[in-house]
């Protein structure tokens, strides 16, 4: 792509993605006040977070890759079961993955 | 509320440092430093940014690049609809909130229990990721591959652990556990088949179906 075409691509994609974000914020609030929508919204939150865990743990672009992230997530789960604070959970997982990779695995 | 801020800062660091990878990749794909920064500052959604430079690097058309980035941005519409009633902002602040609506800010925000903590979590994470992500994109674009791989520091695992810690307290009910299990299965099955960003949308769709067809709150949920 020429610089001009690249700039156009960058700006058009930015406008489109901002419009998508704003559209969500402009959904009328009374649509969301219904009891069933509230309940569904709570479940959507759980599904989004669970899905992000999966994608971040085994996703690598458009492939499933099992590497040091998997045992690191297991370490995080144990820490959570032991009621460790959020920051400790995150640091332990990073340390586990970094340590395994330093040892040449994953 | 202090917990929400701490969570937001942890997630900001883990995510922001990843900007190095994007900056380096974008320059290799053929964008210059200014274009890379414009994309990162104006589009500001990691998945869409990686997708756009991926299409450019592969020699794809501008239409394909914009379409792929937009497709991955659709989940931010859903995020906006979920966080907007919790944030209660109008005017330019609403536009700013929309710009900062990404995986991480939504995840930390909605994981909180009370409205003040939701706002603290969303804004801390949104602003924190925006500042660090863009700073490290610039560093990556200028320094290229010389800074090394953020994975060596375990930052990818840190982000996964952060999302797990955020969903953990929400698994108290049976219905939530069932939805989480379905989301895990659907996401894992779809990762190899569809572009990044769509598995999350599919998992949300499953939750919407469960929410709409299931009975009203059972007693164990009515108290929450």
mmCIF file of C-alpha atoms in Angstrom, chain B residues 10-202:
data_model
loop_
_atom_site.group_PDB
_atom_site.id
_atom_site.type_symbol
_atom_site.label_atom_id
_atom_site.label_comp_id
_atom_site.label_asym_id
_atom_site.label_seq_id
_atom_site.Cartn_x
_atom_site.Cartn_y
_atom_site.Cartn_z
ATOM 1 C CA UNK B 10 -1.823 -4.469 37.600
ATOM 2 C CA UNK B 11 -3.764 -5.085 34.402
ATOM 3 C CA UNK B 12 -2.473 -1.826 32.903
ATOM 4 C CA UNK B 13 1.149 -2.862 33.433
ATOM 5 C CA UNK B 14 0.660 -6.418 32.121
ATOM 6 C CA UNK B 15 -1.212 -5.183 29.031
ATOM 7 C CA UNK B 16 0.652 -1.936 28.427
ATOM 8 C CA UNK B 17 4.095 -3.534 28.182
ATOM 9 C CA UNK B 18 2.719 -5.667 25.356
ATOM 10 C CA UNK B 19 2.599 -2.521 23.253
ATOM 11 C CA UNK B 20 6.283 -3.168 22.469
ATOM 12 C CA UNK B 21 5.250 -6.205 20.409
ATOM 13 C CA UNK B 22 2.647 -4.251 18.481
ATOM 14 C CA UNK B 23 4.979 -1.315 17.752
ATOM 15 C CA UNK B 24 7.713 -3.587 16.455
ATOM 16 C CA UNK B 25 5.310 -5.687 14.372
ATOM 17 C CA UNK B 26 3.591 -2.656 12.863
ATOM 18 C CA UNK B 27 6.852 -1.156 11.589
ATOM 19 C CA UNK B 28 7.889 -4.520 10.138
ATOM 20 C CA UNK B 29 4.470 -4.708 8.409
ATOM 21 C CA UNK B 30 5.190 -1.471 6.570
ATOM 22 C CA UNK B 31 3.536 1.290 8.618
ATOM 23 C CA UNK B 32 5.840 4.148 9.590
ATOM 24 C CA UNK B 33 6.170 5.349 13.186
ATOM 25 C CA UNK B 34 3.565 8.116 12.761
ATOM 26 C CA UNK B 35 1.036 5.753 11.191
ATOM 27 C CA UNK B 36 1.680 3.209 13.942
ATOM 28 C CA UNK B 37 1.065 5.822 16.633
ATOM 29 C CA UNK B 38 -2.043 7.202 14.890
ATOM 30 C CA UNK B 39 -3.477 3.691 14.703
ATOM 31 C CA UNK B 40 -2.640 2.949 18.326
ATOM 32 C CA UNK B 41 -3.945 6.263 19.716
ATOM 33 C CA UNK B 42 -7.062 6.551 17.535
ATOM 34 C CA UNK B 43 -8.187 2.948 17.119
ATOM 35 C CA UNK B 44 -6.998 1.797 20.575
ATOM 36 C CA UNK B 45 -8.105 -1.817 20.655
ATOM 37 C CA UNK B 46 -5.300 -4.374 20.682
ATOM 38 C CA UNK B 47 -7.060 -7.128 18.734
ATOM 39 C CA UNK B 48 -8.156 -4.815 15.923
ATOM 40 C CA UNK B 49 -4.709 -3.186 15.734
ATOM 41 C CA UNK B 50 -2.886 -6.514 15.406
ATOM 42 C CA UNK B 51 -5.456 -7.652 12.824
ATOM 43 C CA UNK B 52 -5.051 -4.523 10.694
ATOM 44 C CA UNK B 53 -1.260 -4.688 10.526
ATOM 45 C CA UNK B 54 -1.542 -8.435 9.913
ATOM 46 C CA UNK B 55 -3.633 -7.822 6.782
ATOM 47 C CA UNK B 56 -1.244 -5.071 5.638
ATOM 48 C CA UNK B 57 1.778 -7.342 6.199
ATOM 49 C CA UNK B 58 0.113 -10.127 4.203
ATOM 50 C CA UNK B 59 -0.443 -7.752 1.275
ATOM 51 C CA UNK B 60 -4.213 -7.619 1.765
ATOM 52 C CA UNK B 61 -6.448 -4.853 0.436
ATOM 53 C CA UNK B 62 -7.339 -1.701 2.437
ATOM 54 C CA UNK B 63 -10.974 -2.843 2.446
ATOM 55 C CA UNK B 64 -9.987 -6.194 3.988
ATOM 56 C CA UNK B 65 -7.841 -4.410 6.592
ATOM 57 C CA UNK B 66 -10.660 -2.054 7.655
ATOM 58 C CA UNK B 67 -13.258 -4.849 7.583
ATOM 59 C CA UNK B 68 -11.163 -7.226 9.727
ATOM 60 C CA UNK B 69 -10.345 -4.528 12.285
ATOM 61 C CA UNK B 70 -14.031 -3.543 12.463
ATOM 62 C CA UNK B 71 -15.246 -7.129 12.803
ATOM 63 C CA UNK B 72 -12.977 -7.607 15.817
ATOM 64 C CA UNK B 73 -14.201 -4.271 17.192
ATOM 65 C CA UNK B 74 -17.815 -5.470 17.363
ATOM 66 C CA UNK B 75 -17.274 -6.913 20.838
ATOM 67 C CA UNK B 76 -16.533 -3.397 22.080
ATOM 68 C CA UNK B 77 -20.145 -2.490 21.180
ATOM 69 C CA UNK B 78 -21.310 -5.165 23.596
ATOM 70 C CA UNK B 79 -18.813 -3.949 26.222
ATOM 71 C CA UNK B 80 -20.107 -0.392 25.790
ATOM 72 C CA UNK B 81 -23.700 -1.495 26.342
ATOM 73 C CA UNK B 82 -22.685 -3.344 29.527
ATOM 74 C CA UNK B 83 -20.538 -0.598 31.111
ATOM 75 C CA UNK B 84 -22.468 2.489 29.992
ATOM 76 C CA UNK B 85 -25.332 2.214 32.562
ATOM 77 C CA UNK B 86 -22.737 1.595 35.308
ATOM 78 C CA UNK B 87 -20.609 4.632 34.448
ATOM 79 C CA UNK B 88 -23.422 7.204 34.191
ATOM 80 C CA UNK B 89 -21.516 9.742 32.084
ATOM 81 C CA UNK B 90 -22.734 12.202 29.440
ATOM 82 C CA UNK B 91 -21.283 14.424 26.732
ATOM 83 C CA UNK B 92 -17.514 14.399 26.103
ATOM 84 C CA UNK B 93 -16.920 12.078 29.053
ATOM 85 C CA UNK B 94 -19.164 9.504 27.370
ATOM 86 C CA UNK B 95 -17.119 9.815 24.174
ATOM 87 C CA UNK B 96 -13.935 9.373 26.217
ATOM 88 C CA UNK B 97 -15.421 6.343 28.007
ATOM 89 C CA UNK B 98 -16.321 4.874 24.614
ATOM 90 C CA UNK B 99 -12.760 5.356 23.356
ATOM 91 C CA UNK B 100 -11.386 3.601 26.468
ATOM 92 C CA UNK B 101 -13.853 0.684 26.162
ATOM 93 C CA UNK B 102 -11.670 -2.390 25.586
ATOM 94 C CA UNK B 103 -11.352 -5.933 26.981
ATOM 95 C CA UNK B 104 -9.330 -4.888 30.025
ATOM 96 C CA UNK B 105 -11.234 -1.777 31.183
ATOM 97 C CA UNK B 106 -14.558 -3.606 30.792
ATOM 98 C CA UNK B 107 -13.273 -6.704 32.583
ATOM 99 C CA UNK B 108 -11.968 -4.809 35.628
ATOM 100 C CA UNK B 109 -14.995 -2.490 35.737
ATOM 101 C CA UNK B 110 -17.764 -5.069 35.605
ATOM 102 C CA UNK B 111 -15.976 -7.364 38.064
ATOM 103 C CA UNK B 112 -16.552 -4.831 40.885
ATOM 104 C CA UNK B 113 -19.434 -4.996 43.355
ATOM 105 C CA UNK B 114 -20.488 -1.378 43.905
ATOM 106 C CA UNK B 115 -20.941 1.523 41.451
ATOM 107 C CA UNK B 116 -18.044 3.616 42.788
ATOM 108 C CA UNK B 117 -15.675 0.658 42.440
ATOM 109 C CA UNK B 118 -16.972 -0.058 38.921
ATOM 110 C CA UNK B 119 -16.137 3.507 37.884
ATOM 111 C CA UNK B 120 -12.733 3.432 39.609
ATOM 112 C CA UNK B 121 -11.881 0.104 37.987
ATOM 113 C CA UNK B 122 -12.991 1.115 34.503
ATOM 114 C CA UNK B 123 -11.271 4.517 34.445
ATOM 115 C CA UNK B 124 -8.052 3.373 36.145
ATOM 116 C CA UNK B 125 -7.692 0.503 33.705
ATOM 117 C CA UNK B 126 -8.784 2.470 30.630
ATOM 118 C CA UNK B 127 -6.458 5.417 31.284
ATOM 119 C CA UNK B 128 -3.641 3.194 32.592
ATOM 120 C CA UNK B 129 -3.677 0.882 29.581
ATOM 121 C CA UNK B 130 -4.017 3.850 27.186
ATOM 122 C CA UNK B 131 -0.966 5.604 28.652
ATOM 123 C CA UNK B 132 1.281 2.544 28.967
ATOM 124 C CA UNK B 133 0.150 0.793 25.781
ATOM 125 C CA UNK B 134 0.831 3.850 23.607
ATOM 126 C CA UNK B 135 4.139 4.632 25.326
ATOM 127 C CA UNK B 136 5.351 1.081 24.714
ATOM 128 C CA UNK B 137 4.002 0.995 21.147
ATOM 129 C CA UNK B 138 6.192 4.048 20.451
ATOM 130 C CA UNK B 139 9.161 2.334 22.097
ATOM 131 C CA UNK B 140 8.584 -0.833 20.055
ATOM 132 C CA UNK B 141 8.143 1.120 16.808
ATOM 133 C CA UNK B 142 11.410 3.007 17.394
ATOM 134 C CA UNK B 143 13.485 0.124 18.729
ATOM 135 C CA UNK B 144 12.051 -2.738 16.679
ATOM 136 C CA UNK B 145 12.823 -6.212 17.928
ATOM 137 C CA UNK B 146 15.817 -5.192 20.031
ATOM 138 C CA UNK B 147 13.768 -4.952 23.252
ATOM 139 C CA UNK B 148 13.013 -8.645 23.389
ATOM 140 C CA UNK B 149 9.807 -10.603 23.767
ATOM 141 C CA UNK B 150 7.348 -9.623 26.554
ATOM 142 C CA UNK B 151 6.518 -13.318 26.838
ATOM 143 C CA UNK B 152 9.933 -13.927 28.392
ATOM 144 C CA UNK B 153 8.619 -11.903 31.370
ATOM 145 C CA UNK B 154 5.451 -13.985 31.535
ATOM 146 C CA UNK B 155 3.239 -11.000 30.722
ATOM 147 C CA UNK B 156 0.880 -13.100 28.587
ATOM 148 C CA UNK B 157 0.306 -15.429 31.555
ATOM 149 C CA UNK B 158 -0.138 -12.409 33.850
ATOM 150 C CA UNK B 159 -3.010 -11.156 31.671
ATOM 151 C CA UNK B 160 -4.648 -14.607 31.704
ATOM 152 C CA UNK B 161 -4.303 -14.782 35.505
ATOM 153 C CA UNK B 162 -5.823 -11.291 35.834
ATOM 154 C CA UNK B 163 -8.916 -12.345 33.879
ATOM 155 C CA UNK B 164 -9.182 -15.528 35.986
ATOM 156 C CA UNK B 165 -8.950 -13.503 39.202
ATOM 157 C CA UNK B 166 -11.700 -11.200 37.918
ATOM 158 C CA UNK B 167 -14.124 -14.013 37.046
ATOM 159 C CA UNK B 168 -13.344 -16.094 40.183
ATOM 160 C CA UNK B 169 -15.675 -14.289 42.657
ATOM 161 C CA UNK B 170 -18.501 -14.382 40.088
ATOM 162 C CA UNK B 171 -18.641 -18.181 40.003
ATOM 163 C CA UNK B 172 -20.611 -18.454 43.264
ATOM 164 C CA UNK B 173 -23.864 -19.610 41.638
ATOM 165 C CA UNK B 174 -24.486 -22.796 39.705
ATOM 166 C CA UNK B 175 -25.868 -20.860 36.746
ATOM 167 C CA UNK B 176 -22.707 -18.739 36.553
ATOM 168 C CA UNK B 177 -20.513 -21.850 36.670
ATOM 169 C CA UNK B 178 -22.522 -23.483 33.872
ATOM 170 C CA UNK B 179 -22.232 -20.343 31.705
ATOM 171 C CA UNK B 180 -18.486 -20.092 32.424
ATOM 172 C CA UNK B 181 -17.990 -23.751 31.462
ATOM 173 C CA UNK B 182 -19.941 -23.247 28.234
ATOM 174 C CA UNK B 183 -17.915 -20.112 27.471
ATOM 175 C CA UNK B 184 -14.655 -22.018 27.997
ATOM 176 C CA UNK B 185 -15.716 -24.867 25.681
ATOM 177 C CA UNK B 186 -17.087 -22.574 22.954
ATOM 178 C CA UNK B 187 -14.017 -20.290 23.045
ATOM 179 C CA UNK B 188 -11.491 -23.125 22.973
ATOM 180 C CA UNK B 189 -13.346 -24.754 20.066
ATOM 181 C CA UNK B 190 -13.509 -21.514 18.062
ATOM 182 C CA UNK B 191 -9.971 -20.142 18.590
ATOM 183 C CA UNK B 192 -8.467 -22.235 15.749
ATOM 184 C CA UNK B 193 -11.410 -21.625 13.388
ATOM 185 C CA UNK B 194 -12.275 -17.904 13.503
ATOM 186 C CA UNK B 195 -10.228 -14.684 13.756
ATOM 187 C CA UNK B 196 -9.110 -13.579 17.226
ATOM 188 C CA UNK B 197 -11.818 -11.566 18.976
ATOM 189 C CA UNK B 198 -14.747 -13.594 17.676
ATOM 190 C CA UNK B 199 -14.543 -16.445 20.251
ATOM 191 C CA UNK B 200 -15.305 -13.860 22.953
ATOM 192 C CA UNK B 201 -18.393 -12.720 21.041
ATOM 193 C CA UNK B 202 -19.583 -16.311 20.598
#
